[in-house]
Coordinates of C-alpha atoms in Angstrom, one line a residue:
X1 CA -12.4 -4.5 3.0
X2 CA -9.4 -2.1 3.0
X3 CA -6.1 -4.0 2.9
X4 CA -3.1 -2.2 4.4
X5 CA 0.4 -3.6 3.7
X6 CA 3.7 -2.2 4.8
X7 CA 6.1 -4.8 3.5
X8 CA 8.9 -6.6 5.2
X9 CA 11.4 -3.8 6.1
X10 CA 12.6 -4.3 9.6
X11 CA 12.0 -0.7 10.6
X12 CA 9.0 0.2 12.7
X13 CA 6.1 1.9 10.9
X14 CA 3.8 2.5 13.8
X15 CA 2.9 6.0 12.6
X16 CA 0.8 4.6 9.8
X17 CA -0.6 1.7 11.7
X18 CA -1.7 3.8 14.7
X19 CA -3.6 6.1 12.3
X20 CA -5.2 3.2 10.5
X21 CA -6.3 1.7 13.8
X22 CA -7.9 5.1 14.7
X23 CA -9.6 5.2 11.3
X24 CA -10.9 1.7 11.7
X25 CA -13.2 2.9 14.5
X26 CA -15.0 5.4 12.2
X27 CA -15.0 3.9 8.7
X28 CA -17.7 1.4 7.9
X29 CA -15.2 -0.9 5.9
X30 CA -13.2 -3.6 7.6
X31 CA -9.5 -2.9 7.8
X32 CA -7.0 -5.8 7.5
X33 CA -3.4 -4.9 8.2
X34 CA -0.1 -6.6 7.4
X35 CA 2.2 -5.4 10.1
X36 CA 5.6 -6.8 9.2
X37 CA 7.9 -5.9 12.0
X38 CA 5.9 -2.9 13.3
X39 CA 5.6 -3.0 17.1
X40 CA 2.2 -1.4 17.4
X41 CA -0.6 -3.9 17.4
X42 CA -4.0 -2.5 16.3
X43 CA -7.0 -2.8 18.6
X44 CA -9.7 -2.2 16.1
X45 CA -8.3 -3.5 12.8
X46 CA -7.7 -7.1 12.0
X47 CA -4.0 -7.8 11.6
X48 CA -1.2 -10.3 11.0
X49 CA 2.6 -9.9 10.8
X50 CA 3.2 -12.0 7.6
X51 CA 1.3 -14.6 5.5
X52 CA 2.2 -16.8 2.6
X53 CA 2.4 -15.1 -0.8
X54 CA -0.8 -16.7 -2.1
X55 CA -2.8 -15.6 1.0
X56 CA -1.4 -12.1 0.6
X57 CA -2.6 -12.1 -3.0
X58 CA -6.1 -13.0 -1.8
X59 CA -6.1 -10.0 0.4
X60 CA -5.1 -7.8 -2.5
X61 CA -7.7 -9.4 -4.7
X62 CA -10.5 -9.1 -2.1
X63 CA -9.8 -5.5 -1.1
X64 CA -11.9 -2.6 -2.2
X65 CA -8.9 -0.3 -1.6
X66 CA -5.2 -1.0 -0.9
X67 CA -3.2 1.2 1.4
X68 CA 0.5 0.6 1.1
X69 CA 4.0 1.8 1.5
X70 CA 5.8 3.2 -1.6
X71 CA 7.1 -0.1 -3.0
X72 CA 6.7 -2.2 -6.1
X73 CA 4.5 -4.8 -4.3
X74 CA 1.4 -2.7 -3.5
X75 CA 1.7 -0.9 -6.9
X76 CA 1.9 -4.0 -9.0
X77 CA -0.9 -5.8 -7.1
X78 CA -3.2 -2.8 -7.2
X79 CA -2.7 -2.6 -10.9
X80 CA -3.0 -6.4 -11.4
X81 CA -6.3 -6.6 -9.4
X82 CA -7.5 -3.1 -10.6
X83 CA -7.8 -1.7 -7.1
X84 CA -7.5 2.0 -6.0
X85 CA -4.3 2.5 -4.2
X86 CA -3.3 4.9 -1.4
X87 CA 0.4 5.2 -1.0
X88 CA 1.8 6.3 2.3
X89 CA 5.6 6.2 2.0
X90 CA 8.0 5.3 4.9
X91 CA 10.0 8.3 5.8
X92 CA 13.7 7.8 6.3
X93 CA 14.1 10.9 8.4
X94 CA 11.7 9.4 10.9
X95 CA 13.7 6.1 10.8
X96 CA 10.9 4.2 9.1
X97 CA 13.4 3.0 6.5
X98 CA 17.1 3.1 5.9
X99 CA 16.9 6.2 3.7
X100 CA 14.3 8.3 1.9
X101 CA 13.9 6.2 -1.3
X102 CA 10.2 5.6 -0.5
X103 CA 9.6 9.4 -0.3
X104 CA 11.3 9.7 -3.7
X105 CA 9.4 6.8 -5.2
X106 CA 6.1 8.3 -4.0
X107 CA 6.9 11.7 -5.5
X108 CA 7.7 9.9 -8.8
X109 CA 4.3 8.1 -8.7
X110 CA 2.2 11.1 -8.0
X111 CA -0.2 12.0 -10.8
X112 CA 0.4 8.9 -13.0
X113 CA -3.1 7.5 -12.4
X114 CA -6.5 8.7 -11.2
X115 CA -6.6 5.5 -9.1
X116 CA -3.4 6.2 -7.1
X117 CA -3.2 8.7 -4.4
X118 CA 0.0 9.6 -2.6
X119 CA -0.3 10.8 1.0
X120 CA 2.6 12.0 3.2
X121 CA 0.6 13.3 6.2
X122 CA -1.4 10.8 8.2
X123 CA -4.1 13.4 8.8
X124 CA -4.8 13.3 5.0
X125 CA -5.3 9.5 5.0
X126 CA -9.0 9.5 5.7
X127 CA -10.0 11.8 2.8
X128 CA -7.7 9.8 0.5
X129 CA -9.3 6.5 1.5
X130 CA -12.8 7.9 1.1
X131 CA -12.0 9.1 -2.4
X132 CA -10.4 5.8 -3.2
X133 CA -13.6 3.9 -2.0
X134 CA -15.7 6.0 -4.4
X135 CA -13.4 4.9 -7.3
X136 CA -13.6 1.1 -6.7
X137 CA -16.1 0.3 -9.4
X138 CA -14.7 2.8 -11.9
X139 CA -11.2 1.3 -11.4
X140 CA -12.5 -2.0 -12.7
X141 CA -14.0 -0.4 -15.8
X142 CA -11.2 2.0 -17.0
X143 CA -7.6 1.5 -17.9
X144 CA -5.6 1.6 -14.6
X145 CA -2.6 3.6 -15.7
X146 CA -2.8 6.9 -17.7
X147 CA 0.9 7.1 -18.3
X148 CA 3.7 4.7 -19.2
X149 CA 5.6 5.5 -16.0
X150 CA 4.3 2.5 -14.1
X151 CA 4.9 0.2 -17.1
X152 CA 8.5 1.4 -17.2
X153 CA 8.9 0.9 -13.5
X154 CA 7.4 -2.6 -13.6
X155 CA 9.6 -3.5 -16.6
X156 CA 12.7 -2.2 -14.9
X157 CA 11.9 -4.2 -11.7
X158 CA 11.3 -7.4 -13.7
X159 CA 14.5 -7.0 -15.7
X160 CA 16.4 -6.5 -12.5
X161 CA 14.9 -9.6 -10.8
X162 CA 15.6 -11.6 -13.9
X163 CA 19.3 -10.7 -13.7
X164 CA 19.4 -11.9 -10.2
X165 CA 18.1 -15.3 -11.3
X166 CA 20.7 -15.8 -14.0
X167 CA 23.9 -17.8 -13.1

């Protein structure tokens, strides 16, 4: 199963979901898509808008490959469950988010692990997913991150969240 998650941003991300729905017709793996607020509803892929956190974790855990927006959630869950990750950032200039921070995040993530691919053009999604599928078993056997960049990012996010919880 390929799990596609686009988070909870209120902006539409139909560009990615339409391409995933198209790919679902030709790829042998099942696609399960978390749509959030995206208006396009896939005809070929299974989908839902939102699920409880524990159910979402099961999708991350059960997936062979995760396709996600350029956010901490897909990155941390892919690392936790040792899954190949294809990042497809929301583009602020296309009104898929409030600004281009996901494009900047994706650029910062490029090259930090052999198990993370960053794709900006939907026409390059299929080859990236196919490469990721070939790395599923290897991902379970090798260290997930080759550089400390993700560790630093995760530590920064945790530190920030902890400050929010303090009185």
